[in-house]
CSV table of C-alpha atoms and ligand atoms in Angstrom, one decimal:
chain,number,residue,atom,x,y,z
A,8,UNK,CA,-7.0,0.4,5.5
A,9,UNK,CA,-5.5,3.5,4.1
A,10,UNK,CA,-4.8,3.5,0.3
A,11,UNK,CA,-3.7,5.4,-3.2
A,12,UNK,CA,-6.1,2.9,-5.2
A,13,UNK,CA,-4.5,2.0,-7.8
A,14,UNK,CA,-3.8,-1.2,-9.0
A,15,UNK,CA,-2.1,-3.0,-6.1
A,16,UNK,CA,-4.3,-1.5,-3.9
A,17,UNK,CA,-7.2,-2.7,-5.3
A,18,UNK,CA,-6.5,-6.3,-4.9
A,19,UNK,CA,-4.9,-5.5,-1.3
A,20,UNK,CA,-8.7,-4.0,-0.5
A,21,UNK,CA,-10.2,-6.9,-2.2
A,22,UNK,CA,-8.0,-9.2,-0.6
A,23,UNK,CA,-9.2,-7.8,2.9
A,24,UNK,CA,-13.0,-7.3,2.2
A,25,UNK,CA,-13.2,-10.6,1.1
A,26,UNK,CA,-10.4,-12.7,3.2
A,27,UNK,CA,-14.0,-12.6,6.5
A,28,UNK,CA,-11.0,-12.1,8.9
A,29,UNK,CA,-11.1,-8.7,9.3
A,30,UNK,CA,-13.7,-6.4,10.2
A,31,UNK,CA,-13.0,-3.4,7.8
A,32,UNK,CA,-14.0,0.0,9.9
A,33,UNK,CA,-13.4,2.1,7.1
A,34,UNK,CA,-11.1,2.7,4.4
A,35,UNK,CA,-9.3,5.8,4.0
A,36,UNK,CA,-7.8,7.4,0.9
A,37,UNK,CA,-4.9,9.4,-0.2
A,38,UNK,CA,-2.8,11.0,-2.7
A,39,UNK,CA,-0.3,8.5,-4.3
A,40,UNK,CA,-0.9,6.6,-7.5
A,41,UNK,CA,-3.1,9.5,-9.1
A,42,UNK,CA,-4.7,12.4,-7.3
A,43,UNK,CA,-6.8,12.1,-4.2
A,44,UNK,CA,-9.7,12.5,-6.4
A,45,UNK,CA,-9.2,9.8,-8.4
A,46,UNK,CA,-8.1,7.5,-5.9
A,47,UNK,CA,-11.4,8.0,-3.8
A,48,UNK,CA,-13.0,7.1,-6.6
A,49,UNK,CA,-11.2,4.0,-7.6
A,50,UNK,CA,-11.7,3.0,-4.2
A,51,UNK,CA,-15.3,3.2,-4.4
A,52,UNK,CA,-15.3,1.4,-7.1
A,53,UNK,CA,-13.9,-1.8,-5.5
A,54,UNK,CA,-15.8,-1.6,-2.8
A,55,UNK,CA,-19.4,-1.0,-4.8
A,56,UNK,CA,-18.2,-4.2,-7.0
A,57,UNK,CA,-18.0,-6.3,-3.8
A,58,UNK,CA,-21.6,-4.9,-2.8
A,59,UNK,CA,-20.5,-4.0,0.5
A,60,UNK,CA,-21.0,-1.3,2.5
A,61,UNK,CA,-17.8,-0.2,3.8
A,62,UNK,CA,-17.5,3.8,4.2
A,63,UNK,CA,-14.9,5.4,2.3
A,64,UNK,CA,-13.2,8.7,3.8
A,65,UNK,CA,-11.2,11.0,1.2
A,66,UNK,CA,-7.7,12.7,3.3
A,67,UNK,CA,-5.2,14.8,2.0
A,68,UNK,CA,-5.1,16.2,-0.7
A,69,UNK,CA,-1.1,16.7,-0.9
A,70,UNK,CA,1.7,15.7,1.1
A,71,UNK,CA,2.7,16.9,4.6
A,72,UNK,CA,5.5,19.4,3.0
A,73,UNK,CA,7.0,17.7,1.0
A,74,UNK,CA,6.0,20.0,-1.9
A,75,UNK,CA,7.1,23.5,-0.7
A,76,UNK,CA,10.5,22.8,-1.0
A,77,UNK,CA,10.5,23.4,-4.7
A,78,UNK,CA,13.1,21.2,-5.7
A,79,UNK,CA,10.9,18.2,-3.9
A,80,UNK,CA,7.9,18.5,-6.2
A,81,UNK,CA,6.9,15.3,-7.5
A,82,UNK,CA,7.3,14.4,-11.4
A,83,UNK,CA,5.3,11.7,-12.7
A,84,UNK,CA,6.6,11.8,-15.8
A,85,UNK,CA,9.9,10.4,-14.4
A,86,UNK,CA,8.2,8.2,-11.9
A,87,UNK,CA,8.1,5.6,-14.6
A,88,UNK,CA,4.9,4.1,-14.0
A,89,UNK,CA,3.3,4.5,-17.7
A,90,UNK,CA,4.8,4.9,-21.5
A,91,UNK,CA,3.5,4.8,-25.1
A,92,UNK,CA,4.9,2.8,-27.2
A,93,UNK,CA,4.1,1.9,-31.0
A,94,UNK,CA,1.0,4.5,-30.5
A,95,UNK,CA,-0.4,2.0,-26.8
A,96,UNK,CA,0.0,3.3,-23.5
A,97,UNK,CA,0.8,0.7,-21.0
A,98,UNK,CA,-0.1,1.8,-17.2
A,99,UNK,CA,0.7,0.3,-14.3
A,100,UNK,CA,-2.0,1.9,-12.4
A,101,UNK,CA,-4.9,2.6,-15.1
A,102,UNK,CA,-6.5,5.7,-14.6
A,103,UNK,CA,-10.3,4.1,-14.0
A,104,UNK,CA,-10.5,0.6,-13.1
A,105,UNK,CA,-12.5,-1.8,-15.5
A,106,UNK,CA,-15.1,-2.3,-13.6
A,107,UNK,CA,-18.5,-0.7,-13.6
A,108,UNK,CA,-18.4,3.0,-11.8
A,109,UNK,CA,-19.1,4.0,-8.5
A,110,UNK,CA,-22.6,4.1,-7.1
A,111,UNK,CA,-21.9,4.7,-3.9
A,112,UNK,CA,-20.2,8.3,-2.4
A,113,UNK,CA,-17.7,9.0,-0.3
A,114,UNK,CA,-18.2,10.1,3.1
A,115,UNK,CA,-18.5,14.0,4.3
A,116,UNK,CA,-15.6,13.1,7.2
A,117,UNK,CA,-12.6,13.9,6.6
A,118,UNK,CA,-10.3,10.8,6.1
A,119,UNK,CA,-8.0,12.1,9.5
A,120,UNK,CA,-10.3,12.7,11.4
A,121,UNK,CA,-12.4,9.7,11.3
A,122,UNK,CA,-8.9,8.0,11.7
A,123,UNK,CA,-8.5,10.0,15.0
A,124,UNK,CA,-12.1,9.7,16.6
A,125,UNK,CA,-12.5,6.5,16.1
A,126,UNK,CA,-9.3,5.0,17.3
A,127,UNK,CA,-9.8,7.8,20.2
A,128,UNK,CA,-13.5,6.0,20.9
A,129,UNK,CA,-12.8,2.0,20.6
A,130,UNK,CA,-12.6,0.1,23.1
A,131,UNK,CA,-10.5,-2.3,21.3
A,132,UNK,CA,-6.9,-1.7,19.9
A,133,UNK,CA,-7.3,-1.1,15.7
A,134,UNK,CA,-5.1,-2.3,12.9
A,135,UNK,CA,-3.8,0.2,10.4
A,136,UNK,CA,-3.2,-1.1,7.0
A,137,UNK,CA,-1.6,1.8,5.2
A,138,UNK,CA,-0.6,0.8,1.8
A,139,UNK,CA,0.3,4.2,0.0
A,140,UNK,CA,2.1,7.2,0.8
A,141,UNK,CA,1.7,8.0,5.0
A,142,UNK,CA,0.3,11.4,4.9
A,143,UNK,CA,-3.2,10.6,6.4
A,144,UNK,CA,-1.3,8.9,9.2
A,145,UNK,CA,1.0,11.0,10.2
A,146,UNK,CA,-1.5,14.0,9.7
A,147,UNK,CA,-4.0,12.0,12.1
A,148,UNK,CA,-0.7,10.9,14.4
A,149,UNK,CA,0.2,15.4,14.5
A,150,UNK,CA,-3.4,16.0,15.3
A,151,UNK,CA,-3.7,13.9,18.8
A,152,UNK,CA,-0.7,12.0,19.5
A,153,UNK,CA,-2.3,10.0,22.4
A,154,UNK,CA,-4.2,7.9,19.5
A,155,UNK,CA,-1.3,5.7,19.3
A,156,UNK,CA,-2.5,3.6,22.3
A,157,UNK,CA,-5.2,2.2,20.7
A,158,UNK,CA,-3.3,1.3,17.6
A,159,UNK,CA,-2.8,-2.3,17.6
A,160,UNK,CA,-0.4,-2.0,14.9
A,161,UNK,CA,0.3,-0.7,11.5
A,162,UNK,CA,1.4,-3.1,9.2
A,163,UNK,CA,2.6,-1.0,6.2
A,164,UNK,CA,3.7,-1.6,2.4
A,165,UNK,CA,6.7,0.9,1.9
A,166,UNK,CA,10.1,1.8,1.8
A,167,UNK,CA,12.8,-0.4,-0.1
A,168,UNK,CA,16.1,-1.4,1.8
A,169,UNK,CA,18.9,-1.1,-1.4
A,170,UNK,CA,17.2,-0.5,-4.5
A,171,UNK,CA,14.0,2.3,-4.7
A,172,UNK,CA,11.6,2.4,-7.6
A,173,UNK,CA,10.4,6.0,-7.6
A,174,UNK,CA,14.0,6.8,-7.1
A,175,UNK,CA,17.6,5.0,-7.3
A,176,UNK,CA,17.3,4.4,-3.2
A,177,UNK,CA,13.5,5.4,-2.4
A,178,UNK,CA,10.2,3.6,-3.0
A,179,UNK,CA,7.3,5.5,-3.7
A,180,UNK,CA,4.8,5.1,-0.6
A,181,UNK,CA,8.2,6.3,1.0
A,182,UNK,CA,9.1,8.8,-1.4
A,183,UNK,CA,5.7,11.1,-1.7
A,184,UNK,CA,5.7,11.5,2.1
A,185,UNK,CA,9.1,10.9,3.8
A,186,UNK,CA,7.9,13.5,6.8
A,187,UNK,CA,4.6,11.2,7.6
A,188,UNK,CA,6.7,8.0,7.3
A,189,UNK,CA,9.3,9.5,9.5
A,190,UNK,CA,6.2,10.6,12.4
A,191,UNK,CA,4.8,6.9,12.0
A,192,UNK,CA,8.0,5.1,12.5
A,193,UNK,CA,8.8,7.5,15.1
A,194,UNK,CA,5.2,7.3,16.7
A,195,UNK,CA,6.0,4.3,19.6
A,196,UNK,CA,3.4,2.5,17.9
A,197,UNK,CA,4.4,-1.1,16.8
A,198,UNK,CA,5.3,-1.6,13.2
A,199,UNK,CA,5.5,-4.0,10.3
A,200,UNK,CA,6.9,-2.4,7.2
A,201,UNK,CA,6.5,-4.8,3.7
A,202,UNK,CA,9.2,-2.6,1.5
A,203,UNK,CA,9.8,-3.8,-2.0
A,204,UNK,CA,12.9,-6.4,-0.9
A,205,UNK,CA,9.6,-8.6,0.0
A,206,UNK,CA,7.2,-7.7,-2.9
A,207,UNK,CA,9.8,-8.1,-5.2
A,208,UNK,CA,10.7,-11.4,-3.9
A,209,UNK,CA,7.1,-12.8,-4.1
A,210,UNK,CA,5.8,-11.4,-7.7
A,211,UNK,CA,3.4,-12.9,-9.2
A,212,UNK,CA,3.1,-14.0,-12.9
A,213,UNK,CA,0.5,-14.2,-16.3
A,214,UNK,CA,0.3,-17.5,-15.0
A,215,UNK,CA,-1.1,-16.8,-11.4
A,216,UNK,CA,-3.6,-13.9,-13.1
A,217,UNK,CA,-4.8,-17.3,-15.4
A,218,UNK,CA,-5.6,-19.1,-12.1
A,219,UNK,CA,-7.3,-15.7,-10.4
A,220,UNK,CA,-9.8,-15.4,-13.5
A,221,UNK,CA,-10.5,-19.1,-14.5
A,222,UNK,CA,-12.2,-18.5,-10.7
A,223,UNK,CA,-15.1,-16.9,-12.5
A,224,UNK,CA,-15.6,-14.1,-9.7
A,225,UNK,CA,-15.5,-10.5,-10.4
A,226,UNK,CA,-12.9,-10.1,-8.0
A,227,UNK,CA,-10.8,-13.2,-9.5
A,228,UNK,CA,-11.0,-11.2,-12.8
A,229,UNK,CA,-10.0,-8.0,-11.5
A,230,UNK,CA,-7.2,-9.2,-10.0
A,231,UNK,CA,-5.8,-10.9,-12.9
A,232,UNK,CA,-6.4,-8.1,-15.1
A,233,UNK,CA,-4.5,-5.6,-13.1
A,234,UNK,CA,-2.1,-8.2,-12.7
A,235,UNK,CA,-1.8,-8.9,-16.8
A,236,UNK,CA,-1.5,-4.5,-16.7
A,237,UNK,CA,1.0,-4.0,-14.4
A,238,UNK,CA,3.0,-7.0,-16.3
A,239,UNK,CA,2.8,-5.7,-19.6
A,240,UNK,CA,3.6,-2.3,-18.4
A,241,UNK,CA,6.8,-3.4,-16.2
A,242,UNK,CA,7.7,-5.7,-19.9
A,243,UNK,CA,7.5,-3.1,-21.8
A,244,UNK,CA,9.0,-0.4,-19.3
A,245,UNK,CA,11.9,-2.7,-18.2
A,246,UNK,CA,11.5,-1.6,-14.4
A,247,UNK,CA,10.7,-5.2,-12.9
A,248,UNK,CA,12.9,-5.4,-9.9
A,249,UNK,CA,12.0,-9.4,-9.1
A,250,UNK,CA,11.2,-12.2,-11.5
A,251,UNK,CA,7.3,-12.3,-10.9
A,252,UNK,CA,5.0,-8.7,-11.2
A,253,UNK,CA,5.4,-7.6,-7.2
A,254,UNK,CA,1.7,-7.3,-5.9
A,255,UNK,CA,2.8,-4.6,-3.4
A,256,UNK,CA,-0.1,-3.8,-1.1
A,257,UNK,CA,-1.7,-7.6,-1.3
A,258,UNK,CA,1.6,-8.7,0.5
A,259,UNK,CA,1.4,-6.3,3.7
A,260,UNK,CA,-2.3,-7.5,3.8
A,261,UNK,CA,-1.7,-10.8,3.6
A,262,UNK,CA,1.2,-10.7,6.0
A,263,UNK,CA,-1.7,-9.4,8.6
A,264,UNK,CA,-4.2,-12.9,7.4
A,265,UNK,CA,-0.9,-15.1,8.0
A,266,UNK,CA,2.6,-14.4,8.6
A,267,UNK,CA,4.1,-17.3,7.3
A,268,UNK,CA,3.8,-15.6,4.0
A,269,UNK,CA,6.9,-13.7,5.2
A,270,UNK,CA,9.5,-16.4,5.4
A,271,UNK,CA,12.6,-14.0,6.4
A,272,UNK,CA,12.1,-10.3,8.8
A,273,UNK,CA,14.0,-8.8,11.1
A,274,UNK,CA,13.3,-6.3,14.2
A,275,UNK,CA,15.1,-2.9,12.7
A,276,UNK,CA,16.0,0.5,13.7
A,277,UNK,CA,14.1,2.4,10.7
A,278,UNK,CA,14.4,5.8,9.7
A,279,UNK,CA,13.7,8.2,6.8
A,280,UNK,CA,15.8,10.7,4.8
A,281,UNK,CA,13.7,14.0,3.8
A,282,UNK,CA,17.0,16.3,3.5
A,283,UNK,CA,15.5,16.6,-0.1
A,284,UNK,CA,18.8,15.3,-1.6
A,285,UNK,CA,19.3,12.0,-3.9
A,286,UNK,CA,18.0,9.8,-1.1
A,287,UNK,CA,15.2,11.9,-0.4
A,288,UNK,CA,12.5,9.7,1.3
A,289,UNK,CA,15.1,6.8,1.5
A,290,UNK,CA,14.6,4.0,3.9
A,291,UNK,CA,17.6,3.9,6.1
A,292,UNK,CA,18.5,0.6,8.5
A,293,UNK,CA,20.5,0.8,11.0
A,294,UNK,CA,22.5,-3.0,11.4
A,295,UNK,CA,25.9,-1.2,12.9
A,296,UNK,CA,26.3,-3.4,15.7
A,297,UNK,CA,27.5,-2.4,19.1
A,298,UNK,CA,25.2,0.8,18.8
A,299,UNK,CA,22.3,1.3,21.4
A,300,UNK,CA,19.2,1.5,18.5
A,301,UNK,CA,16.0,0.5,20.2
A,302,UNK,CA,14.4,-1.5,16.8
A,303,UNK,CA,11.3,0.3,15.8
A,304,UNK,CA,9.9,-2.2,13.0
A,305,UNK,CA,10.3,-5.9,11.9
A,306,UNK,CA,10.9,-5.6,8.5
A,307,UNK,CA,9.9,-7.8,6.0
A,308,UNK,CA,13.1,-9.2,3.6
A,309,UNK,CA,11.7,-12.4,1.5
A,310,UNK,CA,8.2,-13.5,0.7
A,311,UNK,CA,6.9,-16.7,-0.2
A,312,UNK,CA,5.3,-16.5,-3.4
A,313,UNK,CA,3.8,-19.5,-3.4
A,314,UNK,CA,2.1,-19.1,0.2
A,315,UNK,CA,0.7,-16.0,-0.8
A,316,UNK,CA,-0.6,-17.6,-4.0
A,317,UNK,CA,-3.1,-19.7,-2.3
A,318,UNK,CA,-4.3,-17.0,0.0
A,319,UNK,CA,-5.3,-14.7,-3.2
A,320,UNK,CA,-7.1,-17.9,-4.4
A,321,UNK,CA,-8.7,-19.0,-1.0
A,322,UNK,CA,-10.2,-15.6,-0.7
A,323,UNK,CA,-11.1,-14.4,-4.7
A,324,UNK,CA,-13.0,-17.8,-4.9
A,325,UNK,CA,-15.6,-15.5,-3.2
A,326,UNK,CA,-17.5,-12.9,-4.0
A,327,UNK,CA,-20.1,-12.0,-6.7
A,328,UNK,CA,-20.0,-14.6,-9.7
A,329,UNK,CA,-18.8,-12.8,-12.9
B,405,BDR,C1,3.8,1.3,-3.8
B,405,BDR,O1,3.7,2.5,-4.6
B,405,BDR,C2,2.4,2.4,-5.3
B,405,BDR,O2,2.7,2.7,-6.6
B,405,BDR,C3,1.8,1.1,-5.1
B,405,BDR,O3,0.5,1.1,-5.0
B,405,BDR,C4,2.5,0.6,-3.9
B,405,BDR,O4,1.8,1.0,-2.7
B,405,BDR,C5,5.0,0.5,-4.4
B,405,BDR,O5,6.1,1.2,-4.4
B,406,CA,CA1,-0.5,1.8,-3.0
């Protein structure tokens, strides 16, 4: 996995480490939700709560260029994703989790390059499971092409097809790095992208967070928390774009544990806007018909909210006790 930990992210890690389908090689870490500091951290966090050891690779630091075009350097402060209001910030990523610090470190490896030695050493095809902005992949992707044989397949959270959230037509995973989502989708490696049409479509509600804690597992309580955060926030904020919270990141992951959680996807011709003008890091399909567009990515349009309900449950039933 590959992640901005974060809120979403940290049930989509939890989600993974404790669905026992997948064996987790390492989880990778880069700038998105907060800096890459921070989101290292986080990550260790989540993992160190679980008990598990799972190494934990910090990447880049900053987008691939995305930032020395002046005009293209990111403002949080209009990304929407906090406020104050009445003298109470609401976040829809907190800063630190709550839940008890890190023990554990990260490793000395640099996220890309353990992404490129060891899909360049297995002898089986790997899963990527990126779930914030692309930079670590498409900096691993620049540094030796040829590792895209042994990629079984990215399944990614990103991009939005119509509405954006960090901008009128661009999601955020999207929006941070347009250049890396433009080399992964142009890579030749075979790709599921989870944009916010399917997260949106599948939110989840206070309700759902009520049935996560009354589980009585750490995980089960951190999930509902963040859930009950990102609700109030997106209440008070007014930026909802479905009926339920969207769990971004969970969804991608649980499309890879079982895809009938997707109930509607089509095979696309994706690509990415970077010209660094309104629909800078937009997601662009191609459905003109009669043109020769090899599809690139089955993209993910409606989610089944109630599907993906009862995998969150099956899976934070587990775990340590609170
Ligand atoms: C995506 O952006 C981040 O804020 C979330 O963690 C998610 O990956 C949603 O647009
Ligand atoms: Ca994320």
């Amino acid at each position: 996995m590959d992640v901005d930990t974060g809120s979403d992210d940290a049930i989509a890690l939890l989600l993974a480490m404790l669905s026992g389908r997948f064996e987790l090689l390492g989880i990778t870490v880069c700038r998105g939700n907060s800096d890459v500091e921070t989101c290292t951290r986080n990550t260790l966090q989540v993992v160190d709560m679980l008990g598990l050891d799972i190494p934990v690779y910090q990447g880049c630091p900053d987008p691939m260029v995305r930032e020395l075009s002046r005009g293209r350097v990111m403002n949080n402060a209009l990304n929407r994703t906090s406020i104050v209001k009445d003298g109470k910030e609401y976040k829809v990523h907190p800063y630190t989790l709550p839940i008890p610090p890190a023990r554990s470190e990260k490793q000395d490896r640099h996220a890309c390059s353990f992404i490129v030695e060891t899909l360049k050493s297995s002898k089986e095809k790997i899963t990527l499971i990126p779930t914030g902005p692309l930079t670590n992949i498409g900096m691993a992707l620049r540094m030796d092409p040829s590792i895209v044989k042994n990629i079984e397949e990215i399944v990614l959270m990103g991009g939005a097809v119509g509405t954006g959230n960090a901008s009128a037509c661009a999601e955020a995973n999207f929006f941070h790095d347009p250049e890396a989502a433009k080399i992964v989708l142009g890579s030749g490696a075979k790709v599921r992208i989870v944009p916010l049409n399917a997260t949106r479509s599948a939110g989840l509600y206070r309700e759902d967070a009520a049935k996560l804690i009354a589980l009585g597992t750490m995980a089960g309580k951190l999930a509902g928390d963040l859930i009950n955060m990102r609700t109030d926030a997106s209440d008070v904020m007014g930026t909802r774009g479905g009926d339920g919270e969207p769990i971004h990141d969970a969804l991608a992951v649980a499309w890879v544990l079982d895809e009938s959680v997707i109930t509607e996807s089509r095979e696309e011709h994706c690509d990415v806007d970077f010209s660094g003008g309104a629909c800078d890091g937009q997601l662009v399909i191609d459905s003109r018909r009669g043109y020769e567009h090899e599809p690139n990515a089955r993209v993910a349009y409606k989610g089944d909210r109630k599907r993906f309900m009862e995998i969150m449950l099956d899976a934070f039933a587990k775990g340590p006790k609170c």
